[in-house]
GROMACS .gro file of C-alpha atoms in nm:
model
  319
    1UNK     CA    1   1.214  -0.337  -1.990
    2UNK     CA    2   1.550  -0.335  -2.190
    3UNK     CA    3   1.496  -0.092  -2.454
    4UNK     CA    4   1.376  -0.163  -2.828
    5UNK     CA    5   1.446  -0.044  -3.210
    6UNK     CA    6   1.236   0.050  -3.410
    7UNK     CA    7   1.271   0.117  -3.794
    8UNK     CA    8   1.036   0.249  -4.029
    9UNK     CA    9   1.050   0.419  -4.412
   10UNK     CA   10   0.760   0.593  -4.573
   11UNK     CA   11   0.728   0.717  -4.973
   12UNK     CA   12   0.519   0.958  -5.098
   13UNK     CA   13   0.482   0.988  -5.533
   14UNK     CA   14   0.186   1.210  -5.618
   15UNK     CA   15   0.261   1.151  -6.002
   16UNK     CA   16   0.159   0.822  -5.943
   17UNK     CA   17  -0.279   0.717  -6.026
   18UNK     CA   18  -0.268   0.471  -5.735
   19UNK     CA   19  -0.406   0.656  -5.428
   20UNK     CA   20  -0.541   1.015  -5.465
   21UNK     CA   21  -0.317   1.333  -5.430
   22UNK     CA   22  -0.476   1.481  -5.127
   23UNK     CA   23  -0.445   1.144  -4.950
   24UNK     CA   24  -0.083   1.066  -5.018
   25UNK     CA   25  -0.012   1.444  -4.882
   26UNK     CA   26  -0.197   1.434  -4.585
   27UNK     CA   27  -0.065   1.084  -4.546
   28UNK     CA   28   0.301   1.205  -4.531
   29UNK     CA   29   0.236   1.529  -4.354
   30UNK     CA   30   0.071   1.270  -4.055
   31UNK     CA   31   0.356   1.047  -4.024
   32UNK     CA   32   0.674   1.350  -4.074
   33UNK     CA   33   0.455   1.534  -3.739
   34UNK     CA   34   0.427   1.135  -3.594
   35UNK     CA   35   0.805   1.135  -3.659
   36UNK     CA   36   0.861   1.490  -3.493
   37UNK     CA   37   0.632   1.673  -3.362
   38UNK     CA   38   0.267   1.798  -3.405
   39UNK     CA   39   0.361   2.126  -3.678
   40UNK     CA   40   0.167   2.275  -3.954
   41UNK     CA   41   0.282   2.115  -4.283
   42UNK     CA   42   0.253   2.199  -4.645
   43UNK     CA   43   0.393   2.103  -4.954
   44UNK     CA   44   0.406   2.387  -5.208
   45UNK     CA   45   0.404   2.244  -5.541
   46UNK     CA   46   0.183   1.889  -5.470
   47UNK     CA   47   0.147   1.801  -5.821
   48UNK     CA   48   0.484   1.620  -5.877
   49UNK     CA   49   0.615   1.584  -5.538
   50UNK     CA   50   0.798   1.307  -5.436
   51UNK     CA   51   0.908   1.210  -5.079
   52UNK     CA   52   1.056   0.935  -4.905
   53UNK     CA   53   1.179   0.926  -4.505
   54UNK     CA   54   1.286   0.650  -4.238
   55UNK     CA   55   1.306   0.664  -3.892
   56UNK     CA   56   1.526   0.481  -3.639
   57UNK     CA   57   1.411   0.509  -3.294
   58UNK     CA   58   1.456   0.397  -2.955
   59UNK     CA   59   1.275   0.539  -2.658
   60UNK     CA   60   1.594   0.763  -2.574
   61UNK     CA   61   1.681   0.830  -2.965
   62UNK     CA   62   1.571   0.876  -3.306
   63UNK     CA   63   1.710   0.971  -3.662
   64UNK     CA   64   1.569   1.069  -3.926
   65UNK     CA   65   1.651   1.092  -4.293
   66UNK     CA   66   1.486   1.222  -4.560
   67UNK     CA   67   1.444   1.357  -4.924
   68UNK     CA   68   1.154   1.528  -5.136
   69UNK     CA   69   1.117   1.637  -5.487
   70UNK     CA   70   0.950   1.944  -5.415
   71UNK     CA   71   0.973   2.269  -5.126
   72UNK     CA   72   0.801   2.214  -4.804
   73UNK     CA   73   0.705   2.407  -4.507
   74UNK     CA   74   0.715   2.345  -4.138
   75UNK     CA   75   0.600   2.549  -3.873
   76UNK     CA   76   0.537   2.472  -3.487
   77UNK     CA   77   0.356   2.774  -3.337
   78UNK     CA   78   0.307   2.842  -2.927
   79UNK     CA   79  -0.069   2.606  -2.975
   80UNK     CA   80   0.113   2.329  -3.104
   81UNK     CA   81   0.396   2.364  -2.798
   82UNK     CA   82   0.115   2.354  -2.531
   83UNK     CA   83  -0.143   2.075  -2.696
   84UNK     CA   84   0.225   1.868  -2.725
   85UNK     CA   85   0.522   1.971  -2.549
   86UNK     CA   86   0.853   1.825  -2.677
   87UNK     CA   87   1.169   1.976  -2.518
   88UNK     CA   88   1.421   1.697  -2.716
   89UNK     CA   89   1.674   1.852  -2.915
   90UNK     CA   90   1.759   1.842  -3.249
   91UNK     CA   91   2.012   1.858  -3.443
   92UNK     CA   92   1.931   1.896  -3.869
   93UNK     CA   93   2.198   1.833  -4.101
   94UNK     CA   94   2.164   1.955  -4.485
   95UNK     CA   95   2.310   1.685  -4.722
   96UNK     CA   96   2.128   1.838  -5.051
   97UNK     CA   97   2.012   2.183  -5.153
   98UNK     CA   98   1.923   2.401  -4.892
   99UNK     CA   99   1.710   2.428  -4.542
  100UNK     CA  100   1.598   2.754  -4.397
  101UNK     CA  101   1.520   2.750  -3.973
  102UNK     CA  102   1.374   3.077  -3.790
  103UNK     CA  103   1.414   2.956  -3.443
  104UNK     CA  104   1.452   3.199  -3.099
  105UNK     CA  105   1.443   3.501  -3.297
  106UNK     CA  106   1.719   3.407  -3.546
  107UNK     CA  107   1.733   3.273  -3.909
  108UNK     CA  108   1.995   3.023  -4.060
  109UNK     CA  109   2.024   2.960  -4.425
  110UNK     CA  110   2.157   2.551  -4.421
  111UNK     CA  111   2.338   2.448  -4.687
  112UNK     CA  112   2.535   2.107  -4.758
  113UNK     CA  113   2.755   1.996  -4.497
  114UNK     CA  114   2.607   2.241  -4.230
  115UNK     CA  115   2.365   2.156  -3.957
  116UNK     CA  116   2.233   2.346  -3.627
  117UNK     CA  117   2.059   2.228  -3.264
  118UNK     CA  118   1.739   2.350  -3.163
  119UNK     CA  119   1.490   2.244  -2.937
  120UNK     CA  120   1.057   2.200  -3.092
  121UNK     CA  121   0.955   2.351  -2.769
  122UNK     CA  122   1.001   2.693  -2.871
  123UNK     CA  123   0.779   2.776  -3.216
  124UNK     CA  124   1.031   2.774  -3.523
  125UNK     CA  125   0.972   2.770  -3.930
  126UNK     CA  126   1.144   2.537  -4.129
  127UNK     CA  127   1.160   2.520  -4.516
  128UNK     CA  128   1.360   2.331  -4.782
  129UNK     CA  129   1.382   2.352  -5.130
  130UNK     CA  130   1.331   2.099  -5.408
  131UNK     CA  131   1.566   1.827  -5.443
  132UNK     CA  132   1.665   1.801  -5.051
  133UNK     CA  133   1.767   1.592  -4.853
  134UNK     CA  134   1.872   1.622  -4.492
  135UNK     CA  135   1.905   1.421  -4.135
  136UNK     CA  136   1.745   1.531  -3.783
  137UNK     CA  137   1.895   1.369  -3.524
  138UNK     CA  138   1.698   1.384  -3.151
  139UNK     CA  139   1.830   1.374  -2.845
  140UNK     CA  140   1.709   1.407  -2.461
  141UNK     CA  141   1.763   1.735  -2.360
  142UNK     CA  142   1.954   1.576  -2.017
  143UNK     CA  143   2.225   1.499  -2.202
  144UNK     CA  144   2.252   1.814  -2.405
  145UNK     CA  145   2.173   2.022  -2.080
  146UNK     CA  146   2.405   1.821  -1.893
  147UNK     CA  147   2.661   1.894  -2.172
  148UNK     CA  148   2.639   2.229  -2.272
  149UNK     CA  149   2.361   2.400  -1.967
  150UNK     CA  150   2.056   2.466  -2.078
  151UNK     CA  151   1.921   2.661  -2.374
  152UNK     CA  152   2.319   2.681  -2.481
  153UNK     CA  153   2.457   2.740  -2.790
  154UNK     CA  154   2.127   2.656  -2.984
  155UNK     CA  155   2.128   2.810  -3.343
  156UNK     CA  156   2.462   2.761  -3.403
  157UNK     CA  157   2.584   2.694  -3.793
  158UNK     CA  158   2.787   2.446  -3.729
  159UNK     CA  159   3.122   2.308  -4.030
  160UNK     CA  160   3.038   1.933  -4.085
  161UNK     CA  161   3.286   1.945  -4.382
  162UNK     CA  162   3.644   1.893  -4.216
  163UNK     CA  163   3.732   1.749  -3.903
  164UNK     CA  164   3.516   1.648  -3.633
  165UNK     CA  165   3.193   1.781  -3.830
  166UNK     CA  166   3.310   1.575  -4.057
  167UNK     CA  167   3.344   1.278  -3.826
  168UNK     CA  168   2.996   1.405  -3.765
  169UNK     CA  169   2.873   1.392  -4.076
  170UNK     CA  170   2.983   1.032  -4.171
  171UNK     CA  171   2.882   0.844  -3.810
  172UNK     CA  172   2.520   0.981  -3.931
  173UNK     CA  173   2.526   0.876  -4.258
  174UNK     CA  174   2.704   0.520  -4.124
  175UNK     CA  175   2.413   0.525  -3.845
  176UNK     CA  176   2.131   0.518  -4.135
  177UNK     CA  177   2.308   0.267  -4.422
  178UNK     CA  178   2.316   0.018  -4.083
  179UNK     CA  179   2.029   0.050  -3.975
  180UNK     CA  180   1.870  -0.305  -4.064
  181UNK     CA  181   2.189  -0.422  -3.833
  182UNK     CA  182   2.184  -0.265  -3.517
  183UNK     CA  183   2.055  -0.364  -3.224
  184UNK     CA  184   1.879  -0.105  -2.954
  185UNK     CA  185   2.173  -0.097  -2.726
  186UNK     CA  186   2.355  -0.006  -3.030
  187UNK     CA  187   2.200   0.253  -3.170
  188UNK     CA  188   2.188   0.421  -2.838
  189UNK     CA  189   2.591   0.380  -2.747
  190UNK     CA  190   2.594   0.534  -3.109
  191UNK     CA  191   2.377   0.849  -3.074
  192UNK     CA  192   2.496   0.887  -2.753
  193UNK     CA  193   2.831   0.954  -2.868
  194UNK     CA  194   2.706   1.123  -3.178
  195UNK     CA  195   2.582   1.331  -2.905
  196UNK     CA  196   2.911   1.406  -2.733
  197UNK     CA  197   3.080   1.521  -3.040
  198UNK     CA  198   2.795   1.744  -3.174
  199UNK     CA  199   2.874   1.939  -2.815
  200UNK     CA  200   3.224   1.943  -2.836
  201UNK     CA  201   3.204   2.083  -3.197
  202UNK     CA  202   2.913   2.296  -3.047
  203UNK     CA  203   3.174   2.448  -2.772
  204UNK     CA  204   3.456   2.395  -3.045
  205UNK     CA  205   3.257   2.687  -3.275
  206UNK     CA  206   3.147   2.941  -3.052
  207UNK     CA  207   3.382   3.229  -2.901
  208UNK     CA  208   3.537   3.150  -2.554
  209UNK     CA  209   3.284   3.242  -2.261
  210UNK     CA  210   3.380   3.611  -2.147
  211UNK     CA  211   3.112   3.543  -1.809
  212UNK     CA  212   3.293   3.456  -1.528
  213UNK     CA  213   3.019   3.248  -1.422
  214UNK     CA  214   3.068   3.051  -1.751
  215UNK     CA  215   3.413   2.990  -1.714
  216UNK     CA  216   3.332   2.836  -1.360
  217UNK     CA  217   3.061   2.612  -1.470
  218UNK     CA  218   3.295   2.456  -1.753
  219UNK     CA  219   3.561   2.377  -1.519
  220UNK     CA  220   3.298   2.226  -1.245
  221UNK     CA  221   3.165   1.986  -1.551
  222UNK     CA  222   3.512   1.900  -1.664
  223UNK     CA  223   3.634   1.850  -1.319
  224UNK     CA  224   3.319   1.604  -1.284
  225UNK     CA  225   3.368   1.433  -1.543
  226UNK     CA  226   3.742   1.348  -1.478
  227UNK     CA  227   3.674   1.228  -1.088
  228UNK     CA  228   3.309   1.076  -1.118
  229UNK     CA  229   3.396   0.756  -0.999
  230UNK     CA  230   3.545   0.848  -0.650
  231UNK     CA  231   3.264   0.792  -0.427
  232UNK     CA  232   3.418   1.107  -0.248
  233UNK     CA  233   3.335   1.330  -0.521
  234UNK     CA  234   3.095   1.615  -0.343
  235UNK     CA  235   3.037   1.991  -0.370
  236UNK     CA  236   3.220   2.039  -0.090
  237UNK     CA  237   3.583   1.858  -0.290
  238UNK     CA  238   3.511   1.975  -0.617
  239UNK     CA  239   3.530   2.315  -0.404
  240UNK     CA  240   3.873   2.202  -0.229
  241UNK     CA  241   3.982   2.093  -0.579
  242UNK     CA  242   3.910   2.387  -0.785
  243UNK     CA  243   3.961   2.683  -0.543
  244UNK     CA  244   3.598   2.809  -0.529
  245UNK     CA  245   3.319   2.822  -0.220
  246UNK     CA  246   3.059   2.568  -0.238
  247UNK     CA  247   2.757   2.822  -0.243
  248UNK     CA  248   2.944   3.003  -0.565
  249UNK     CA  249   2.992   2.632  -0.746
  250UNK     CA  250   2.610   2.586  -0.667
  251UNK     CA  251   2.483   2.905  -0.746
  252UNK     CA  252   2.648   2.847  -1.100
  253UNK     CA  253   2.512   2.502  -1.162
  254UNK     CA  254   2.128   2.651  -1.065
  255UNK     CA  255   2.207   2.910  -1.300
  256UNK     CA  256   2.260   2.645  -1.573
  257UNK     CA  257   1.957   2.453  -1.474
  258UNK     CA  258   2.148   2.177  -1.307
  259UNK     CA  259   2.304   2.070  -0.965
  260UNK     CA  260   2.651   1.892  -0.843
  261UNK     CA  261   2.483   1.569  -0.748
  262UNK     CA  262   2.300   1.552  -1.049
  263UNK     CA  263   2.611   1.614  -1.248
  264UNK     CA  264   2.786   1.317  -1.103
  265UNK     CA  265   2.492   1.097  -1.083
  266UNK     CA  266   2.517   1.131  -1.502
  267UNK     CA  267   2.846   1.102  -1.536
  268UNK     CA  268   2.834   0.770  -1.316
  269UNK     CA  269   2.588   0.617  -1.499
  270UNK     CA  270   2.695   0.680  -1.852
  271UNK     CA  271   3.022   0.478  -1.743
  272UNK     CA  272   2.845   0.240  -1.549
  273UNK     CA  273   2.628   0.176  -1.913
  274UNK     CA  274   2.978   0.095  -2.072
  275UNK     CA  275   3.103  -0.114  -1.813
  276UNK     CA  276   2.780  -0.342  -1.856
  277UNK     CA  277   2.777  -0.360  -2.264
  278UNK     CA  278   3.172  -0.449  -2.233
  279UNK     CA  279   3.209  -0.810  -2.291
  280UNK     CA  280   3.530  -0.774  -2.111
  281UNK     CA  281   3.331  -0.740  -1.785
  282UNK     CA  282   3.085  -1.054  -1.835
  283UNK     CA  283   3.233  -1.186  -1.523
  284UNK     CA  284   3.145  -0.887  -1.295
  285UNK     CA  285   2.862  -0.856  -1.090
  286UNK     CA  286   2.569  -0.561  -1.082
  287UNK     CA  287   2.720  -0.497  -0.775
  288UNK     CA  288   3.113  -0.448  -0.825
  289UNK     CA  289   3.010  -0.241  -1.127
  290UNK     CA  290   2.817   0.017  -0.905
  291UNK     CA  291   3.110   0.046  -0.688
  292UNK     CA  292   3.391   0.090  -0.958
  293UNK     CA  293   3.121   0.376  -1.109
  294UNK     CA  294   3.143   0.496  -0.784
  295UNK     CA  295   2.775   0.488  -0.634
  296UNK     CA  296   2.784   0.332  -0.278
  297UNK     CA  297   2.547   0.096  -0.328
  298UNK     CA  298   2.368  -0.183  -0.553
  299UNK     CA  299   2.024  -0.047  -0.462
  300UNK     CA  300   2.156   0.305  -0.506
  301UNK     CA  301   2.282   0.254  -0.859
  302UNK     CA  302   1.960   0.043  -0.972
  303UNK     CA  303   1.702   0.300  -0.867
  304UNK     CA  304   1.912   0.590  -1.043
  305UNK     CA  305   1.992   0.332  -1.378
  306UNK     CA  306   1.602   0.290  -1.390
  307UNK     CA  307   1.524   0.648  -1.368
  308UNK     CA  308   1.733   0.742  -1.660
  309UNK     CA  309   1.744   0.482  -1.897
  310UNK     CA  310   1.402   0.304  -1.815
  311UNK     CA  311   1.508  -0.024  -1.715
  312UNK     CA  312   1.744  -0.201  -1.524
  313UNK     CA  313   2.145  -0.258  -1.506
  314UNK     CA  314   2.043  -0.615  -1.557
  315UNK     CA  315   1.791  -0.604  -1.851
  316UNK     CA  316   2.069  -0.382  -1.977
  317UNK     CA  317   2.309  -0.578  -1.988
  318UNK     CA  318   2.092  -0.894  -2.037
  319UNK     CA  319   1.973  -0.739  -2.382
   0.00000   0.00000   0.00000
């Protein structure tokens, strides 16, 4: 099935006679965990709180925006990762006041025009103060894995106040004012390159990689993603091309939680995706597009397009 877009907005105003207190609370705490994930919630002054939040989701996507009147507290403990496992990332951007995560062992004080990326399947707090307002944008962890290797970089304060953070920082807020206008297909192309630059900034913020290893296994992506569509592209030439032995360039990629075919395999479908939404390209079949994204075959390149995205090259390109 081609994929669908969903959009919906909730508000919360305990000041207000019409429904009880404790229902509107336990009514917002539901749908923020229905949003995220299944957490302890608790708003900390009830009695004048005010909240309102919409979601924008796909089945590969989702952002969420929100503000509230009042401080609340989230926390997903080890009972909540094993009753619902979630291994998404997120990334949470401040845009008012402040927002406190203790995540892996560390703590980050968020403050306008910072955000961070963590992952809900390891047990964090999270707390903001009154008058807040902040986006979570959530990802698959594929393509931050495939990215970045996994568990990279999470934690990270990241500047969204000049430059690409900036860049950052506006597609989001863009992404939510349209969201009555876009269409699934849209939203995706969007996050997904949302995605993209959150890892280059990611990268672009941290200290260069001092592991040898590391050094390798950012020249084997880079190299991947620069030669993807020759259907020659195999551990053994990205070997040839970049001077290493083919057991060291796999040994690096397990270490990262990934492999060389599954590299390319990614890399070839996320242009094949852009070949089929180009209008340009209305005129070329399923099958020349697999070849020019350098799979060797139609079947080939529908089985792995189903397997990551859900549906087919067609319904893709249909929708």
């Amino acid at each position: 099935m081609p994929p669908t877009y969903h959009v919906d907005t909730i508000s919360v105003d305990t000041t207000s006679v019409d429904r009880p207190r404790a229902d509107q609370l336990e009514y917002w705490c539901e749908r923020i965990s229905s949003f995220h994930c299944t957490a302890n919630s608790r708003v900390l002054r009830p009695d004048d709180f005010q909240g309102r939040a919409t979601c924008q989701r796909t089945r590969s996507y989702q952002l969420v925006t929100w503000g509230v009147s009042t401080p609340q507290w989230v926390q997903r403990t080890k009972r909540h990762i094993h009753t619902g496992p979630d291994e998404r990332y997120r990334f949470v951007v401040t845009t008012r006041g402040t927002l406190a995560l203790r995540h892996a062992g560390n703590q980050r004080m968020l403050t306008v025009g910072t955000g961070a990326l963590f992952t809900t399947n390891t047990p964090f707090d999270l707390g903001v103060g009154s008058r807040h307002k902040g986006m979570i944008l959530t990802m698959p962890r594929r393509e931050i894995d495939h990215r970045l290797g996994r568990g990279a970089l999470l934690n990270t304060e990241m500047d969204l106040t000049r430059g690409l953070g900036r860049l950052i920082h506006t597609s989001l807020v863009t992404l939510k004012t349209e969201r009555h206008t876009l269409t699934a297909t849209q939203f995706d192309r969007a996050s997904q390159h949302l995605t993209d630059l959150v890892c280059l900034l990611a990268l672009g913020d941290t200290q260069p990689p001092t592991s040898h290893a590391r050094e390798i296994e950012i020249q084997i992506r880079q190299h991947i993603r620069g030669n993807a569509r020759d259907p020659r592209l195999n551990t053994e030439s990205i070997a040839q091309a970049l001077g290493w032995s083919q057991r060291q360039i796999q040994t690096v990629l397990r270490q990262a939680g990934t492999t060389p075919s599954e590299l390319i395999r990614q890399e070839r479908l996320h242009y094949a995706q852009q070949q089929l939404e180009n209008p340009a390209n209305v005129h070329k079949t399923i099958t020349q597009i697999a070849y020019e994204s350098g799979f060797n075959s139609a079947h080939t390149f529908t089985k792995a397009f189903r397997q990551h995205f859900g549906h087919t090259p067609k319904d893709h390109r249909d929708h």
